[in-house]
Coordinates of N, CA and C in Angstrom, one line a residue:
X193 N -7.9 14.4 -2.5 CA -8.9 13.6 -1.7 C -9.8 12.9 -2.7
X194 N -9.9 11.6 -2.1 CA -10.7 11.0 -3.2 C -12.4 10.5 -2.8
X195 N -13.4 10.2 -3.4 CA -14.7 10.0 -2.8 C -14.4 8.4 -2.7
X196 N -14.8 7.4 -1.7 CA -15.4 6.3 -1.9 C -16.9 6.1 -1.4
X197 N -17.2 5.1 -2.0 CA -18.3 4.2 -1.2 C -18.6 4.1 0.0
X198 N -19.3 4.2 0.8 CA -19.5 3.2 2.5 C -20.3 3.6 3.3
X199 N -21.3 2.3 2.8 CA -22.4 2.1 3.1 C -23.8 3.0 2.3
X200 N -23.3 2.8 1.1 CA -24.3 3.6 0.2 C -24.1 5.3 0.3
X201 N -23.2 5.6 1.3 CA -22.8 7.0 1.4 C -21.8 7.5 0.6
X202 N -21.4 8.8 0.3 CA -19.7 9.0 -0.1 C -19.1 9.1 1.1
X203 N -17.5 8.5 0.9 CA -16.7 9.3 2.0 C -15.6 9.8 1.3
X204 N -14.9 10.6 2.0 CA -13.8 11.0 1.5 C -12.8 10.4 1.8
X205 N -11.8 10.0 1.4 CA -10.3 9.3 1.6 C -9.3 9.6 1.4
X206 N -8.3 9.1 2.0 CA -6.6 10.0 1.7 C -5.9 8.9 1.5
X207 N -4.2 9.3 1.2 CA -3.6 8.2 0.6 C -2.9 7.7 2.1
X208 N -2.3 6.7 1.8 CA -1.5 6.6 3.2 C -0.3 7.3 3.8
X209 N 0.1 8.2 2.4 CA 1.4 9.1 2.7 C 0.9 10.1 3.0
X210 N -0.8 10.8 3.4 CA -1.2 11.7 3.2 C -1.4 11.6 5.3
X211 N -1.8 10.2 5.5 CA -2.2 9.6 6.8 C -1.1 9.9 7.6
X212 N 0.2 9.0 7.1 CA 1.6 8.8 7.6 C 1.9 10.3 7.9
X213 N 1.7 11.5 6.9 CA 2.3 12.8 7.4 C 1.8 13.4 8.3
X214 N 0.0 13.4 8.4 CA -0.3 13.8 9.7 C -0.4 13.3 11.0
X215 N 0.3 12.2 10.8 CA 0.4 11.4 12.0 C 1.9 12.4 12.5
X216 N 2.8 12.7 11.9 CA 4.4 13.3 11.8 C 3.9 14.8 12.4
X217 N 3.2 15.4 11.8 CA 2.8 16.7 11.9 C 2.5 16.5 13.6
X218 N 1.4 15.9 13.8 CA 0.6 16.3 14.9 C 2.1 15.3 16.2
X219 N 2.5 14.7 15.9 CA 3.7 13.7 17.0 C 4.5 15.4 17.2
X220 N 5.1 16.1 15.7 CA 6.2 17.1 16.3 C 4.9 18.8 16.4
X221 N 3.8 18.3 16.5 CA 3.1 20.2 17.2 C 2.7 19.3 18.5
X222 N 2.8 18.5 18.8 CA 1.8 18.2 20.3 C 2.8 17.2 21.0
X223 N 3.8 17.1 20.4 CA 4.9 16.2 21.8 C 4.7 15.3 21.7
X224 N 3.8 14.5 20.8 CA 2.7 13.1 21.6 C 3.8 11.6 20.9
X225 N 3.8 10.6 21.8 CA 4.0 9.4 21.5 C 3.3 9.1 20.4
X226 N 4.0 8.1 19.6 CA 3.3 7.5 18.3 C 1.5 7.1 18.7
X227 N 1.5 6.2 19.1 CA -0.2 5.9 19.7 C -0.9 6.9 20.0
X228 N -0.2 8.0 20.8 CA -1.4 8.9 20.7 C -1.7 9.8 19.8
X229 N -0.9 9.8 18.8 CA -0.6 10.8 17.5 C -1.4 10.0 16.2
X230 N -1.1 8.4 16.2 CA -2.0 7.9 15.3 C -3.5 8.1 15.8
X231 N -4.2 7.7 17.4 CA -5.4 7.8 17.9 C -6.0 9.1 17.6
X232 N -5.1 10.4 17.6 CA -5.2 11.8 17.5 C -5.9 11.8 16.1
X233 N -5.1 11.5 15.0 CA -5.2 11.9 13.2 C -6.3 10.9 13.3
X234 N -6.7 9.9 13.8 CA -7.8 8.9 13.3 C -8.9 9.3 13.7
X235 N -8.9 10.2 14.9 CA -10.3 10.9 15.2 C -10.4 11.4 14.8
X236 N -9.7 12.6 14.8 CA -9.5 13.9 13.7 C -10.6 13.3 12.5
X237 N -9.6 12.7 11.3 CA -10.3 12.2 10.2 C -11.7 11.8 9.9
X238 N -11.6 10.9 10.8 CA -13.1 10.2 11.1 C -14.4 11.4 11.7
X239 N -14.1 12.5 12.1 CA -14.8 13.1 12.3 C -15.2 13.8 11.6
X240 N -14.3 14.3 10.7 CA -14.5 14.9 8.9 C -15.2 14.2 7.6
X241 N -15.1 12.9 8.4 CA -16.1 11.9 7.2 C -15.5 11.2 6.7
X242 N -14.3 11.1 6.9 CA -12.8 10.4 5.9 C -13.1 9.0 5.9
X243 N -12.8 8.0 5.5 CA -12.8 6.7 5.3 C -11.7 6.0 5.7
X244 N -11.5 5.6 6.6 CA -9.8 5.1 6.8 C -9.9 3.8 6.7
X245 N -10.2 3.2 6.2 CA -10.4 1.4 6.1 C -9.6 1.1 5.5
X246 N -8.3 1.6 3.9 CA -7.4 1.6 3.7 C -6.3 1.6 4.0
X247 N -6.2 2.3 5.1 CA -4.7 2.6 5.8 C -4.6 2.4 7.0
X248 N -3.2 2.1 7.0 CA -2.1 1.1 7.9 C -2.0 2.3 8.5
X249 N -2.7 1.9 10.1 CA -3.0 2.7 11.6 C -1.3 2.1 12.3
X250 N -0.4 2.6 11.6 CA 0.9 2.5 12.7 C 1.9 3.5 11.9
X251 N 3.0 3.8 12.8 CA 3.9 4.7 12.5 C 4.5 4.1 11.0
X252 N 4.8 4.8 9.8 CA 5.9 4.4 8.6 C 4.8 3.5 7.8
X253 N 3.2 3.5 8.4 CA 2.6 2.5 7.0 C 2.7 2.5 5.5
X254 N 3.6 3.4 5.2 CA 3.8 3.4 4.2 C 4.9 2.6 3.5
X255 N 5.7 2.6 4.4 CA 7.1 1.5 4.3 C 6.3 0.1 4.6
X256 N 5.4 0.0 5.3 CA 5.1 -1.5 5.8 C 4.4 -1.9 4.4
X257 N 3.4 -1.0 3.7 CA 2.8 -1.7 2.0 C 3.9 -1.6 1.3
X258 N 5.3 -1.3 1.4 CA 6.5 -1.6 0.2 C 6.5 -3.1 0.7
X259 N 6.6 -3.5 1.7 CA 6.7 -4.8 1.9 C 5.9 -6.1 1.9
X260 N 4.5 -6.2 1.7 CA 3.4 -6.3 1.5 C 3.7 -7.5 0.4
X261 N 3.5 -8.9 0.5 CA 4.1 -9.8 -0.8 C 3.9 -9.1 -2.1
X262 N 2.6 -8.8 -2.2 CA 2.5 -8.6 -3.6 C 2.7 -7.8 -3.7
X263 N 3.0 -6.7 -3.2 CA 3.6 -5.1 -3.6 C 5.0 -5.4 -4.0
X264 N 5.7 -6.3 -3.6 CA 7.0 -6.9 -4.3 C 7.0 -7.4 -5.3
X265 N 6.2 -8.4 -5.8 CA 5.6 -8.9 -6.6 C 5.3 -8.2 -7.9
X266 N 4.5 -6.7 -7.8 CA 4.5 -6.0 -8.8 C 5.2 -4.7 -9.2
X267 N 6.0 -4.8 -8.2 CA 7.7 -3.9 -8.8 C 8.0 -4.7 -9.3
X268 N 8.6 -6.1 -9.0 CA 9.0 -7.2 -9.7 C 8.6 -7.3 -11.4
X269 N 6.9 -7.8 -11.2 CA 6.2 -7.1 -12.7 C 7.1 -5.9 -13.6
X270 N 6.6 -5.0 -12.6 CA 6.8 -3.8 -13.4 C 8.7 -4.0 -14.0
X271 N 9.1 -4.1 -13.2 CA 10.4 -4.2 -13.7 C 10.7 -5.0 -14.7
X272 N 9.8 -6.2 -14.6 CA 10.2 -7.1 -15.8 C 9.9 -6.6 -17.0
X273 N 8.5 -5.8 -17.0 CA 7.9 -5.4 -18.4 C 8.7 -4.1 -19.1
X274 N 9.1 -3.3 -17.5 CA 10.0 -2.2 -18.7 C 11.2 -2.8 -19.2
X275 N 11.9 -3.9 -18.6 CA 13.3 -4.0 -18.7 C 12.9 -5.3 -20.6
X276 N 11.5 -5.9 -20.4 CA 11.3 -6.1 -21.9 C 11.1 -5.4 -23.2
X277 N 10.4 -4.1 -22.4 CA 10.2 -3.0 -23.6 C 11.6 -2.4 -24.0
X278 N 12.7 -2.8 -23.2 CA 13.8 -2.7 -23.3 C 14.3 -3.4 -24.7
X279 N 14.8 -4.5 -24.4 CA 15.2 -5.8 -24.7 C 14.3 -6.4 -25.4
X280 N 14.3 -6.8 -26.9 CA 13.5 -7.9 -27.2 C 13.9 -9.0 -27.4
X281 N 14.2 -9.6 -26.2 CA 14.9 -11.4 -26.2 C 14.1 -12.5 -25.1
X282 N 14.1 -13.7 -26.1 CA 13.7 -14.8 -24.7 C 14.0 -14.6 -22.9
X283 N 15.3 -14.3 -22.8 CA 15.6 -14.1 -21.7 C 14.3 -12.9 -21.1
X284 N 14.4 -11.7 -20.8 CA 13.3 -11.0 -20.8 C 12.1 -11.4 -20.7
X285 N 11.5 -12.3 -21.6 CA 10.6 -12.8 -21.5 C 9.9 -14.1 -20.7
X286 N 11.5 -14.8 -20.5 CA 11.7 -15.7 -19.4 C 10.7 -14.9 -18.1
X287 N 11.9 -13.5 -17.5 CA 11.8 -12.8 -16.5 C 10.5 -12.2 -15.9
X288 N 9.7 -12.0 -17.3 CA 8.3 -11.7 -17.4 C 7.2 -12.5 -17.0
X289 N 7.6 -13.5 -17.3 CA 7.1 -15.1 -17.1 C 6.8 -15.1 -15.8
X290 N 7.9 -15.2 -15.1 CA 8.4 -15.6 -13.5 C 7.5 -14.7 -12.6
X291 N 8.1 -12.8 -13.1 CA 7.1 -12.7 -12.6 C 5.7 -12.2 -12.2
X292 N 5.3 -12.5 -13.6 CA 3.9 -12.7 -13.8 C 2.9 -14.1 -12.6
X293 N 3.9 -15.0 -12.7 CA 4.0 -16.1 -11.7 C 4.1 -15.6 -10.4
X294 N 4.6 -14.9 -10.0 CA 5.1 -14.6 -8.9 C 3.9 -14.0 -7.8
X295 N 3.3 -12.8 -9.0 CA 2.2 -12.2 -8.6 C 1.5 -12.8 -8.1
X296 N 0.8 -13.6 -9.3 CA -0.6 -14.6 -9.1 C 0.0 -15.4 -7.8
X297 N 1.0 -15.9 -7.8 CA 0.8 -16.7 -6.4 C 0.7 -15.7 -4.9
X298 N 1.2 -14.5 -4.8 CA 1.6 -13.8 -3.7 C -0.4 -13.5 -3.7
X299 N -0.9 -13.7 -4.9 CA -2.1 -12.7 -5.0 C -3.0 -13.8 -4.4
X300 N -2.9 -15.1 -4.8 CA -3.8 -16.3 -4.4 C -3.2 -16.7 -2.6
X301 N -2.6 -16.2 -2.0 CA -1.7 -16.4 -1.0 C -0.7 -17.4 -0.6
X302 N -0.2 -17.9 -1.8 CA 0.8 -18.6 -1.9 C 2.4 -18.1 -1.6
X303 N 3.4 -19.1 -2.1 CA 4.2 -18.6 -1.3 C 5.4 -17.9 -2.4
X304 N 5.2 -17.8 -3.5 CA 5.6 -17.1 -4.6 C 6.8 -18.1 -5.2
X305 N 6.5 -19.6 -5.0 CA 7.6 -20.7 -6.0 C 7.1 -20.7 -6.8
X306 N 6.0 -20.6 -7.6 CA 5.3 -20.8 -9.0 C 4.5 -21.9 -8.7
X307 N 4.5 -22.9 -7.7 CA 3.8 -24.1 -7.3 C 2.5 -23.9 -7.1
X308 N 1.5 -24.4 -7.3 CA 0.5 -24.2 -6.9 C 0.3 -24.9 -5.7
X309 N 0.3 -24.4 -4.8 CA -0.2 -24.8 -2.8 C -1.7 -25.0 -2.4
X310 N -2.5 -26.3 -3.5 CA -3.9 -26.2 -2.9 C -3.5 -28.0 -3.1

């Protein structure tokens, strides 16, 4: 559990795979359709002080931030930088390039050609 901020108060917060499971838990102890199992864990939480402003209020949000541009974007990164710590060659560094590129645009909400769209 972690503390944030909000509104000059602490709250407490969870991860989204922490959200995603008790959303699973409470769907297979109470029978309940997805909606009322996410509405279930969010009151729950929120009644505990939790902070949910982070997390993706639908079934699997945790698969839905793998998809998220820039979450692509920075496996992409990351892959490029281990696969350089690998490899010390131009190519590599080419790949690092791109997507370092890739990021910044997904990050500025672009569409990830390296172009700049203003």
């Amino acid at each position: 559990v972690v503390l944030a901020h909000r509104s000059g108060t602490m709250a407490k917060t969870i991860t989204q795979a922490q959200f995603d499971q008790a959303v699973q838990e409470m769907k297979e102890a109470l029978d309940l359709e997805d909606g009322e199992a996410i509405d279930s864990v969010v009151e729950e939480y929120e009644m505990q002080g939790f902070c949910l402003d982070a997390i993706i209020k639908q079934v699997g949000g945790a698969q839905a931030l793998d998809n998220v541009p820039s979450a692509v974007s920075a496996r992409a990164l990351k892959a490029a930088l281990d696969d350089n710590k690998d490899n010390d060659n131009d190519q590599g560094d080419e790949a690092l390039a791109c997507a370092i590129d890739d990021l910044h645009d997904k990050l500025k909400g672009g569409d990830g050609d390296g172009e700049d769209n203003q």
